[in-house]
């Protein structure tokens, strides 16, 4: 996944205050987060680049890439999160590229599993022979309203099982077996992907009316978001997180444990955002 900015990673303080646009209620936009003076780099598509406002590429793209394996292999929360590469790490905004390893334990009859996440500049994972070109979902939004340019290695995933290797793009793309020859040989034995009765937006509205179940219910999206929170903690703190899945604590690192809890809501927002 991409990066959005070309800022100097040697940053020593937050950017200077700028006049707040007349069309923006900065207090409401900031919500429960501790107050920062307005700066255009905090706003629009750049907000997710700052630790104080967003979750970087991991929190943005992870939900559209890791969701498949997380849900259907019942991963839950990791027991170890290790930053393997953090290029231009600083305390203000996310690294220019990151490689993060998530280790999940055995779950019932399913073996332990490792997810290795790559994002940023010049940080391309190796791909297996026969990978080909990954699918690019045409509905992916982009900062500034433009179009994401296709590449040979578009945002996506590789999944390695004992017998098969899969590839998939992001968002609503379908998993395929690689190499292509293997996929063709197995085509008649593979289940068909059912057509969705409604698109993503209509599904949400219909779910509000009780006519459909949302395809991203909280029982799926909440644990997945917690995985990314642990990844972001490892990025910000620049160290390995050993996590207790039962107590949901970081037993050997008091600072990391407190960081996961986070700051209390800003004064005036306590009743709207309770932790």
PDB file of C-alpha atoms in Angstrom:
ATOM      1  CA  UNK A   1       0.000   0.000   0.000  1.00  0.00           C
ATOM      2  CA  UNK A   2       0.885   3.613  -0.681  1.00  0.00           C
ATOM      3  CA  UNK A   3       2.224   6.555   1.272  1.00  0.00           C
ATOM      4  CA  UNK A   4       0.584   9.965   0.933  1.00  0.00           C
ATOM      5  CA  UNK A   5       3.169  12.629   1.690  1.00  0.00           C
ATOM      6  CA  UNK A   6       6.751  13.747   1.244  1.00  0.00           C
ATOM      7  CA  UNK A   7       7.310  15.272   4.675  1.00  0.00           C
ATOM      8  CA  UNK A   8      10.706  15.514   6.357  1.00  0.00           C
ATOM      9  CA  UNK A   9      11.069  12.539   8.758  1.00  0.00           C
ATOM     10  CA  UNK A  10      13.500  14.584  10.876  1.00  0.00           C
ATOM     11  CA  UNK A  11      10.494  16.443  12.278  1.00  0.00           C
ATOM     12  CA  UNK A  12      11.037  17.869  15.797  1.00  0.00           C
ATOM     13  CA  UNK A  13       7.617  19.410  16.505  1.00  0.00           C
ATOM     14  CA  UNK A  14       4.093  19.578  15.119  1.00  0.00           C
ATOM     15  CA  UNK A  15       3.519  21.978  12.198  1.00  0.00           C
ATOM     16  CA  UNK A  16       2.692  25.608  12.985  1.00  0.00           C
ATOM     17  CA  UNK A  17      -0.868  26.813  13.442  1.00  0.00           C
ATOM     18  CA  UNK A  18      -2.746  28.063  10.389  1.00  0.00           C
ATOM     19  CA  UNK A  19      -6.086  29.882  10.064  1.00  0.00           C
ATOM     20  CA  UNK A  20      -9.026  27.499  10.362  1.00  0.00           C
ATOM     21  CA  UNK A  21     -11.144  27.456   7.176  1.00  0.00           C
ATOM     22  CA  UNK A  22     -14.564  29.048   7.623  1.00  0.00           C
ATOM     23  CA  UNK A  23     -16.221  25.853   6.407  1.00  0.00           C
ATOM     24  CA  UNK A  24     -14.601  23.671   9.087  1.00  0.00           C
ATOM     25  CA  UNK A  25     -15.587  23.217  12.734  1.00  0.00           C
ATOM     26  CA  UNK A  26     -12.165  22.231  14.009  1.00  0.00           C
ATOM     27  CA  UNK A  27     -13.403  21.368  17.509  1.00  0.00           C
ATOM     28  CA  UNK A  28     -15.913  18.842  16.170  1.00  0.00           C
ATOM     29  CA  UNK A  29     -13.391  17.479  13.682  1.00  0.00           C
ATOM     30  CA  UNK A  30     -10.854  16.933  16.502  1.00  0.00           C
ATOM     31  CA  UNK A  31     -13.519  15.303  18.721  1.00  0.00           C
ATOM     32  CA  UNK A  32     -12.120  13.297  21.658  1.00  0.00           C
ATOM     33  CA  UNK A  33      -8.469  13.628  20.607  1.00  0.00           C
ATOM     34  CA  UNK A  34      -6.240  16.041  22.513  1.00  0.00           C
ATOM     35  CA  UNK A  35      -6.298  19.465  20.939  1.00  0.00           C
ATOM     36  CA  UNK A  36      -3.919  20.495  18.166  1.00  0.00           C
ATOM     37  CA  UNK A  37      -3.882  23.854  16.433  1.00  0.00           C
ATOM     38  CA  UNK A  38      -5.235  23.537  12.909  1.00  0.00           C
ATOM     39  CA  UNK A  39      -2.813  22.892  10.070  1.00  0.00           C
ATOM     40  CA  UNK A  40      -3.765  21.768   6.577  1.00  0.00           C
ATOM     41  CA  UNK A  41      -1.458  18.751   6.911  1.00  0.00           C
ATOM     42  CA  UNK A  42      -3.659  17.461   9.742  1.00  0.00           C
ATOM     43  CA  UNK A  43      -6.709  17.547   7.538  1.00  0.00           C
ATOM     44  CA  UNK A  44      -8.112  16.075   4.327  1.00  0.00           C
ATOM     45  CA  UNK A  45      -6.421  12.830   3.279  1.00  0.00           C
ATOM     46  CA  UNK A  46      -3.275  13.489   5.301  1.00  0.00           C
ATOM     47  CA  UNK A  47      -4.867  13.108   8.735  1.00  0.00           C
ATOM     48  CA  UNK A  48      -4.297   9.353   8.809  1.00  0.00           C
ATOM     49  CA  UNK A  49      -0.528   9.849   8.537  1.00  0.00           C
ATOM     50  CA  UNK A  50      -0.258  11.282  12.071  1.00  0.00           C
ATOM     51  CA  UNK A  51      -0.142   9.014  15.115  1.00  0.00           C
ATOM     52  CA  UNK A  52      -2.408  11.460  16.966  1.00  0.00           C
ATOM     53  CA  UNK A  53      -5.130  11.286  14.308  1.00  0.00           C
ATOM     54  CA  UNK A  54      -4.926   8.073  12.316  1.00  0.00           C
ATOM     55  CA  UNK A  55      -3.512   4.590  11.878  1.00  0.00           C
ATOM     56  CA  UNK A  56      -1.336   5.003   8.800  1.00  0.00           C
ATOM     57  CA  UNK A  57      -1.374   2.621   5.862  1.00  0.00           C
ATOM     58  CA  UNK A  58      -1.931  -0.352   8.171  1.00  0.00           C
ATOM     59  CA  UNK A  59      -5.194   0.983   9.559  1.00  0.00           C
ATOM     60  CA  UNK A  60      -6.338   2.301   6.183  1.00  0.00           C
ATOM     61  CA  UNK A  61      -5.557  -0.608   3.859  1.00  0.00           C
ATOM     62  CA  UNK A  62      -5.324  -3.433   6.368  1.00  0.00           C
ATOM     63  CA  UNK A  63      -9.085  -3.693   6.715  1.00  0.00           C
ATOM     64  CA  UNK A  64      -9.370  -4.216   2.951  1.00  0.00           C
ATOM     65  CA  UNK A  65      -6.533  -6.754   2.686  1.00  0.00           C
ATOM     66  CA  UNK A  66      -6.203  -8.752   5.918  1.00  0.00           C
ATOM     67  CA  UNK A  67      -9.955  -9.149   6.490  1.00  0.00           C
ATOM     68  CA  UNK A  68     -10.294 -12.371   4.478  1.00  0.00           C
ATOM     69  CA  UNK A  69      -7.703 -14.428   6.308  1.00  0.00           C
ATOM     70  CA  UNK A  70      -8.551 -12.893   9.678  1.00  0.00           C
ATOM     71  CA  UNK A  71     -12.234 -13.800   9.484  1.00  0.00           C
ATOM     72  CA  UNK A  72     -12.166 -17.211   7.844  1.00  0.00           C
ATOM     73  CA  UNK A  73      -9.155 -18.567   9.731  1.00  0.00           C
ATOM     74  CA  UNK A  74     -10.528 -17.258  13.033  1.00  0.00           C
ATOM     75  CA  UNK A  75      -7.291 -15.483  13.919  1.00  0.00           C
ATOM     76  CA  UNK A  76      -8.500 -13.283  16.753  1.00  0.00           C
ATOM     77  CA  UNK A  77      -5.663 -11.262  18.286  1.00  0.00           C
ATOM     78  CA  UNK A  78      -1.925 -11.841  17.797  1.00  0.00           C
ATOM     79  CA  UNK A  79       0.393 -12.886  20.597  1.00  0.00           C
ATOM     80  CA  UNK A  80       3.443 -11.115  19.147  1.00  0.00           C
ATOM     81  CA  UNK A  81       3.809  -8.062  16.891  1.00  0.00           C
ATOM     82  CA  UNK A  82       7.322  -7.246  15.690  1.00  0.00           C
ATOM     83  CA  UNK A  83       8.373  -4.250  13.547  1.00  0.00           C
ATOM     84  CA  UNK A  84      10.919  -5.734  11.135  1.00  0.00           C
ATOM     85  CA  UNK A  85      11.478  -2.508   9.180  1.00  0.00           C
ATOM     86  CA  UNK A  86      10.511   1.083  10.023  1.00  0.00           C
ATOM     87  CA  UNK A  87      12.127   3.485   7.561  1.00  0.00           C
ATOM     88  CA  UNK A  88      12.495   7.057   8.834  1.00  0.00           C
ATOM     89  CA  UNK A  89      10.774   6.371  12.141  1.00  0.00           C
ATOM     90  CA  UNK A  90       9.802   9.421  14.209  1.00  0.00           C
ATOM     91  CA  UNK A  91       7.367  10.236  17.015  1.00  0.00           C
ATOM     92  CA  UNK A  92       4.946  12.291  14.922  1.00  0.00           C
ATOM     93  CA  UNK A  93       3.922  10.523  11.726  1.00  0.00           C
ATOM     94  CA  UNK A  94       4.106   6.987  10.417  1.00  0.00           C
ATOM     95  CA  UNK A  95       7.300   5.594   8.849  1.00  0.00           C
ATOM     96  CA  UNK A  96       7.875   6.051   5.144  1.00  0.00           C
ATOM     97  CA  UNK A  97       7.777   2.263   4.894  1.00  0.00           C
ATOM     98  CA  UNK A  98       7.026  -0.499   7.375  1.00  0.00           C
ATOM     99  CA  UNK A  99       7.314  -4.263   7.545  1.00  0.00           C
ATOM    100  CA  UNK A 100       5.470  -5.739  10.525  1.00  0.00           C
ATOM    101  CA  UNK A 101       5.180  -9.370  11.604  1.00  0.00           C
ATOM    102  CA  UNK A 102       2.060 -10.601  13.414  1.00  0.00           C
ATOM    103  CA  UNK A 103       2.207 -14.035  15.073  1.00  0.00           C
ATOM    104  CA  UNK A 104      -1.046 -15.847  15.860  1.00  0.00           C
ATOM    105  CA  UNK A 105      -1.128 -19.018  17.980  1.00  0.00           C
ATOM    106  CA  UNK A 106      -2.756 -22.348  17.238  1.00  0.00           C
ATOM    107  CA  UNK A 107      -6.550 -22.118  17.183  1.00  0.00           C
ATOM    108  CA  UNK A 108      -8.338 -25.417  17.753  1.00  0.00           C
ATOM    109  CA  UNK A 109      -7.155 -27.713  14.964  1.00  0.00           C
ATOM    110  CA  UNK A 110      -5.700 -24.836  12.952  1.00  0.00           C
ATOM    111  CA  UNK A 111      -1.916 -24.346  13.165  1.00  0.00           C
ATOM    112  CA  UNK A 112      -0.098 -21.160  14.205  1.00  0.00           C
ATOM    113  CA  UNK A 113      -0.012 -18.488  11.509  1.00  0.00           C
ATOM    114  CA  UNK A 114       2.207 -15.524  10.643  1.00  0.00           C
ATOM    115  CA  UNK A 115       1.111 -12.406   8.758  1.00  0.00           C
ATOM    116  CA  UNK A 116       3.865 -10.190   7.373  1.00  0.00           C
ATOM    117  CA  UNK A 117       2.646  -6.718   6.425  1.00  0.00           C
ATOM    118  CA  UNK A 118       4.474  -4.481   3.927  1.00  0.00           C
ATOM    119  CA  UNK A 119       3.692  -0.844   3.175  1.00  0.00           C
ATOM    120  CA  UNK A 120       5.353   2.340   1.983  1.00  0.00           C
ATOM    121  CA  UNK A 121       8.119   3.361  -0.374  1.00  0.00           C
ATOM    122  CA  UNK A 122      10.492   0.816  -1.928  1.00  0.00           C
ATOM    123  CA  UNK A 123       9.146  -1.970   0.258  1.00  0.00           C
ATOM    124  CA  UNK A 124       7.846  -4.592  -2.134  1.00  0.00           C
ATOM    125  CA  UNK A 125       7.403  -8.174  -0.889  1.00  0.00           C
ATOM    126  CA  UNK A 126       8.661 -11.086  -2.929  1.00  0.00           C
ATOM    127  CA  UNK A 127       5.992 -12.944  -4.868  1.00  0.00           C
ATOM    128  CA  UNK A 128       5.855 -16.628  -5.809  1.00  0.00           C
ATOM    129  CA  UNK A 129       6.502 -17.847  -9.325  1.00  0.00           C
ATOM    130  CA  UNK A 130       3.401 -17.579 -11.464  1.00  0.00           C
ATOM    131  CA  UNK A 131       1.976 -14.651  -9.484  1.00  0.00           C
ATOM    132  CA  UNK A 132       1.206 -12.613 -12.596  1.00  0.00           C
ATOM    133  CA  UNK A 133      -0.550  -9.275 -12.104  1.00  0.00           C
ATOM    134  CA  UNK A 134      -2.825  -8.621  -9.130  1.00  0.00           C
ATOM    135  CA  UNK A 135      -6.338  -7.291  -9.551  1.00  0.00           C
ATOM    136  CA  UNK A 136      -6.993  -3.599  -8.854  1.00  0.00           C
ATOM    137  CA  UNK A 137     -10.484  -2.844  -7.577  1.00  0.00           C
ATOM    138  CA  UNK A 138     -11.790   0.107  -9.661  1.00  0.00           C
ATOM    139  CA  UNK A 139     -13.809   1.449  -6.724  1.00  0.00           C
ATOM    140  CA  UNK A 140     -10.854   2.221  -4.446  1.00  0.00           C
ATOM    141  CA  UNK A 141     -11.068   5.892  -3.343  1.00  0.00           C
ATOM    142  CA  UNK A 142      -7.982   8.072  -3.473  1.00  0.00           C
ATOM    143  CA  UNK A 143      -6.830  11.272  -1.808  1.00  0.00           C
ATOM    144  CA  UNK A 144      -7.686  14.281  -3.972  1.00  0.00           C
ATOM    145  CA  UNK A 145     -10.387  12.510  -5.925  1.00  0.00           C
ATOM    146  CA  UNK A 146      -8.025  11.083  -8.540  1.00  0.00           C
ATOM    147  CA  UNK A 147      -7.576   7.497  -9.678  1.00  0.00           C
ATOM    148  CA  UNK A 148      -5.096   5.014  -8.276  1.00  0.00           C
ATOM    149  CA  UNK A 149      -2.735   4.054 -11.064  1.00  0.00           C
ATOM    150  CA  UNK A 150      -2.483   0.311 -11.754  1.00  0.00           C
ATOM    151  CA  UNK A 151       0.869  -1.326 -11.117  1.00  0.00           C
ATOM    152  CA  UNK A 152       2.305  -4.777 -11.630  1.00  0.00           C
ATOM    153  CA  UNK A 153       2.020  -5.325  -7.875  1.00  0.00           C
ATOM    154  CA  UNK A 154      -1.175  -3.626  -6.772  1.00  0.00           C
ATOM    155  CA  UNK A 155      -2.272  -3.621  -3.098  1.00  0.00           C
ATOM    156  CA  UNK A 156      -3.132  -7.179  -2.154  1.00  0.00           C
ATOM    157  CA  UNK A 157      -2.121 -10.371  -0.408  1.00  0.00           C
ATOM    158  CA  UNK A 158      -0.480 -13.761  -0.808  1.00  0.00           C
ATOM    159  CA  UNK A 159      -1.775 -16.660   1.293  1.00  0.00           C
ATOM    160  CA  UNK A 160       0.342 -19.800   1.678  1.00  0.00           C
ATOM    161  CA  UNK A 161      -1.360 -22.997   2.795  1.00  0.00           C
ATOM    162  CA  UNK A 162       0.110 -26.480   3.095  1.00  0.00           C
ATOM    163  CA  UNK A 163      -0.957 -27.447  -0.422  1.00  0.00           C
ATOM    164  CA  UNK A 164      -1.985 -24.279  -2.270  1.00  0.00           C
ATOM    165  CA  UNK A 165      -0.945 -20.660  -2.729  1.00  0.00           C
ATOM    166  CA  UNK A 166      -3.523 -17.913  -3.220  1.00  0.00           C
ATOM    167  CA  UNK A 167      -3.359 -14.299  -4.295  1.00  0.00           C
ATOM    168  CA  UNK A 168      -5.904 -11.558  -3.865  1.00  0.00           C
ATOM    169  CA  UNK A 169      -6.247  -7.824  -4.303  1.00  0.00           C
ATOM    170  CA  UNK A 170      -7.900  -5.464  -1.866  1.00  0.00           C
ATOM    171  CA  UNK A 171     -11.472  -4.483  -1.107  1.00  0.00           C
ATOM    172  CA  UNK A 172     -13.947  -6.751  -2.924  1.00  0.00           C
ATOM    173  CA  UNK A 173     -11.489  -8.654  -5.113  1.00  0.00           C
ATOM    174  CA  UNK A 174     -11.697 -12.456  -5.291  1.00  0.00           C
ATOM    175  CA  UNK A 175      -8.967 -14.864  -4.189  1.00  0.00           C
ATOM    176  CA  UNK A 176      -7.400 -16.938  -6.956  1.00  0.00           C
ATOM    177  CA  UNK A 177      -5.057 -19.922  -6.928  1.00  0.00           C
ATOM    178  CA  UNK A 178      -1.585 -19.511  -8.376  1.00  0.00           C
ATOM    179  CA  UNK A 179      -0.045 -20.425 -10.697  1.00  0.00           C
ATOM    180  CA  UNK A 180      -2.767 -20.023 -13.325  1.00  0.00           C
ATOM    181  CA  UNK A 181      -2.237 -23.570 -14.620  1.00  0.00           C
ATOM    182  CA  UNK A 182      -3.060 -24.961 -11.177  1.00  0.00           C
ATOM    183  CA  UNK A 183      -6.184 -22.791 -10.977  1.00  0.00           C
ATOM    184  CA  UNK A 184      -7.417 -24.014 -14.368  1.00  0.00           C
ATOM    185  CA  UNK A 185      -6.840 -27.647 -13.417  1.00  0.00           C
ATOM    186  CA  UNK A 186      -8.925 -27.206 -10.251  1.00  0.00           C
ATOM    187  CA  UNK A 187     -11.591 -24.907 -11.721  1.00  0.00           C
ATOM    188  CA  UNK A 188     -14.353 -27.525 -11.896  1.00  0.00           C
ATOM    189  CA  UNK A 189     -13.908 -28.408  -8.216  1.00  0.00           C
ATOM    190  CA  UNK A 190     -13.940 -24.850  -6.853  1.00  0.00           C
ATOM    191  CA  UNK A 191     -17.057 -23.264  -5.326  1.00  0.00           C
ATOM    192  CA  UNK A 192     -18.610 -20.317  -7.121  1.00  0.00           C
ATOM    193  CA  UNK A 193     -18.488 -16.925  -5.443  1.00  0.00           C
ATOM    194  CA  UNK A 194     -22.120 -15.949  -4.817  1.00  0.00           C
ATOM    195  CA  UNK A 195     -23.258 -12.646  -6.249  1.00  0.00           C
ATOM    196  CA  UNK A 196     -23.990 -10.029  -3.593  1.00  0.00           C
ATOM    197  CA  UNK A 197     -27.647  -8.965  -3.430  1.00  0.00           C
ATOM    198  CA  UNK A 198     -26.607  -5.320  -2.962  1.00  0.00           C
ATOM    199  CA  UNK A 199     -23.523  -3.131  -3.158  1.00  0.00           C
ATOM    200  CA  UNK A 200     -21.534  -1.941  -0.153  1.00  0.00           C
ATOM    201  CA  UNK A 201     -23.515   1.277   0.330  1.00  0.00           C
ATOM    202  CA  UNK A 202     -26.961  -0.231  -0.172  1.00  0.00           C
ATOM    203  CA  UNK A 203     -26.061  -3.071   2.197  1.00  0.00           C
ATOM    204  CA  UNK A 204     -25.411  -0.594   5.007  1.00  0.00           C
ATOM    205  CA  UNK A 205     -28.737   1.173   4.464  1.00  0.00           C
ATOM    206  CA  UNK A 206     -30.637  -2.100   4.201  1.00  0.00           C
ATOM    207  CA  UNK A 207     -28.954  -3.362   7.366  1.00  0.00           C
ATOM    208  CA  UNK A 208     -30.108  -0.223   9.190  1.00  0.00           C
ATOM    209  CA  UNK A 209     -33.647  -1.157   8.124  1.00  0.00           C
ATOM    210  CA  UNK A 210     -33.220  -4.755   9.281  1.00  0.00           C
ATOM    211  CA  UNK A 211     -33.563  -6.121   5.745  1.00  0.00           C
ATOM    212  CA  UNK A 212     -29.991  -7.430   5.394  1.00  0.00           C
ATOM    213  CA  UNK A 213     -27.104  -8.182   7.713  1.00  0.00           C
ATOM    214  CA  UNK A 214     -24.176  -5.866   7.233  1.00  0.00           C
ATOM    215  CA  UNK A 215     -21.181  -7.569   5.620  1.00  0.00           C
ATOM    216  CA  UNK A 216     -18.836  -5.877   8.075  1.00  0.00           C
ATOM    217  CA  UNK A 217     -20.571  -6.460  11.426  1.00  0.00           C
ATOM    218  CA  UNK A 218     -18.852  -5.332  14.595  1.00  0.00           C
ATOM    219  CA  UNK A 219     -18.133  -8.915  15.648  1.00  0.00           C
ATOM    220  CA  UNK A 220     -15.820  -9.072  12.623  1.00  0.00           C
ATOM    221  CA  UNK A 221     -14.561  -5.500  12.298  1.00  0.00           C
ATOM    222  CA  UNK A 222     -13.848  -4.823  15.986  1.00  0.00           C
ATOM    223  CA  UNK A 223     -11.281  -7.646  16.548  1.00  0.00           C
ATOM    224  CA  UNK A 224      -9.695  -6.807  13.189  1.00  0.00           C
ATOM    225  CA  UNK A 225      -9.338  -3.170  14.275  1.00  0.00           C
ATOM    226  CA  UNK A 226      -7.693  -4.347  17.499  1.00  0.00           C
ATOM    227  CA  UNK A 227      -5.084  -6.214  15.456  1.00  0.00           C
ATOM    228  CA  UNK A 228      -4.205  -2.960  13.704  1.00  0.00           C
ATOM    229  CA  UNK A 229      -4.065  -1.078  17.015  1.00  0.00           C
ATOM    230  CA  UNK A 230      -1.381  -3.511  18.171  1.00  0.00           C
ATOM    231  CA  UNK A 231       0.478  -3.023  14.896  1.00  0.00           C
ATOM    232  CA  UNK A 232       0.339   0.757  15.250  1.00  0.00           C
ATOM    233  CA  UNK A 233       1.646   0.492  18.829  1.00  0.00           C
ATOM    234  CA  UNK A 234       4.632  -1.497  17.548  1.00  0.00           C
ATOM    235  CA  UNK A 235       5.222   1.141  14.857  1.00  0.00           C
ATOM    236  CA  UNK A 236       4.988   4.125  17.210  1.00  0.00           C
ATOM    237  CA  UNK A 237       7.053   2.565  20.007  1.00  0.00           C
ATOM    238  CA  UNK A 238       9.473   0.946  17.545  1.00  0.00           C
ATOM    239  CA  UNK A 239       9.672  -2.297  19.454  1.00  0.00           C
ATOM    240  CA  UNK A 240       8.208  -5.766  19.738  1.00  0.00           C
ATOM    241  CA  UNK A 241       4.847  -6.137  21.490  1.00  0.00           C
ATOM    242  CA  UNK A 242       4.210  -9.391  23.377  1.00  0.00           C
ATOM    243  CA  UNK A 243       0.454  -9.499  23.925  1.00  0.00           C
ATOM    244  CA  UNK A 244      -1.625 -11.646  26.283  1.00  0.00           C
ATOM    245  CA  UNK A 245      -4.710 -12.643  24.300  1.00  0.00           C
ATOM    246  CA  UNK A 246      -6.622 -13.639  27.425  1.00  0.00           C
ATOM    247  CA  UNK A 247      -6.122 -10.528  29.547  1.00  0.00           C
ATOM    248  CA  UNK A 248      -5.711  -8.235  26.510  1.00  0.00           C
ATOM    249  CA  UNK A 249      -2.687  -6.625  28.160  1.00  0.00           C
ATOM    250  CA  UNK A 250       1.025  -6.210  27.442  1.00  0.00           C
ATOM    251  CA  UNK A 251       2.392  -7.824  30.609  1.00  0.00           C
ATOM    252  CA  UNK A 252       6.109  -7.152  30.134  1.00  0.00           C
ATOM    253  CA  UNK A 253       5.929  -3.521  28.937  1.00  0.00           C
ATOM    254  CA  UNK A 254       4.043  -1.066  31.162  1.00  0.00           C
ATOM    255  CA  UNK A 255       4.430   1.820  28.724  1.00  0.00           C
ATOM    256  CA  UNK A 256       3.100  -0.178  25.767  1.00  0.00           C
ATOM    257  CA  UNK A 257       0.244  -1.427  27.939  1.00  0.00           C
ATOM    258  CA  UNK A 258      -0.704   2.153  28.855  1.00  0.00           C
ATOM    259  CA  UNK A 259      -0.319   3.254  25.240  1.00  0.00           C
ATOM    260  CA  UNK A 260      -2.940   0.728  24.149  1.00  0.00           C
ATOM    261  CA  UNK A 261      -5.389   2.218  26.655  1.00  0.00           C
ATOM    262  CA  UNK A 262      -4.656   5.708  25.353  1.00  0.00           C
ATOM    263  CA  UNK A 263      -5.412   9.141  26.726  1.00  0.00           C
ATOM    264  CA  UNK A 264      -8.810   9.928  28.237  1.00  0.00           C
ATOM    265  CA  UNK A 265     -11.234  11.832  25.992  1.00  0.00           C
ATOM    266  CA  UNK A 266     -10.692  15.583  25.728  1.00  0.00           C
ATOM    267  CA  UNK A 267     -12.641  17.737  28.196  1.00  0.00           C
ATOM    268  CA  UNK A 268     -16.173  18.211  26.964  1.00  0.00           C
ATOM    269  CA  UNK A 269     -16.208  14.933  25.035  1.00  0.00           C
ATOM    270  CA  UNK A 270     -16.316  12.470  27.925  1.00  0.00           C
ATOM    271  CA  UNK A 271     -19.992  11.613  27.486  1.00  0.00           C
ATOM    272  CA  UNK A 272     -19.654  11.074  23.755  1.00  0.00           C
ATOM    273  CA  UNK A 273     -16.569   8.887  23.747  1.00  0.00           C
ATOM    274  CA  UNK A 274     -16.175   6.568  26.692  1.00  0.00           C
ATOM    275  CA  UNK A 275     -13.303   4.088  26.895  1.00  0.00           C
TER     276      UNK A 275
END
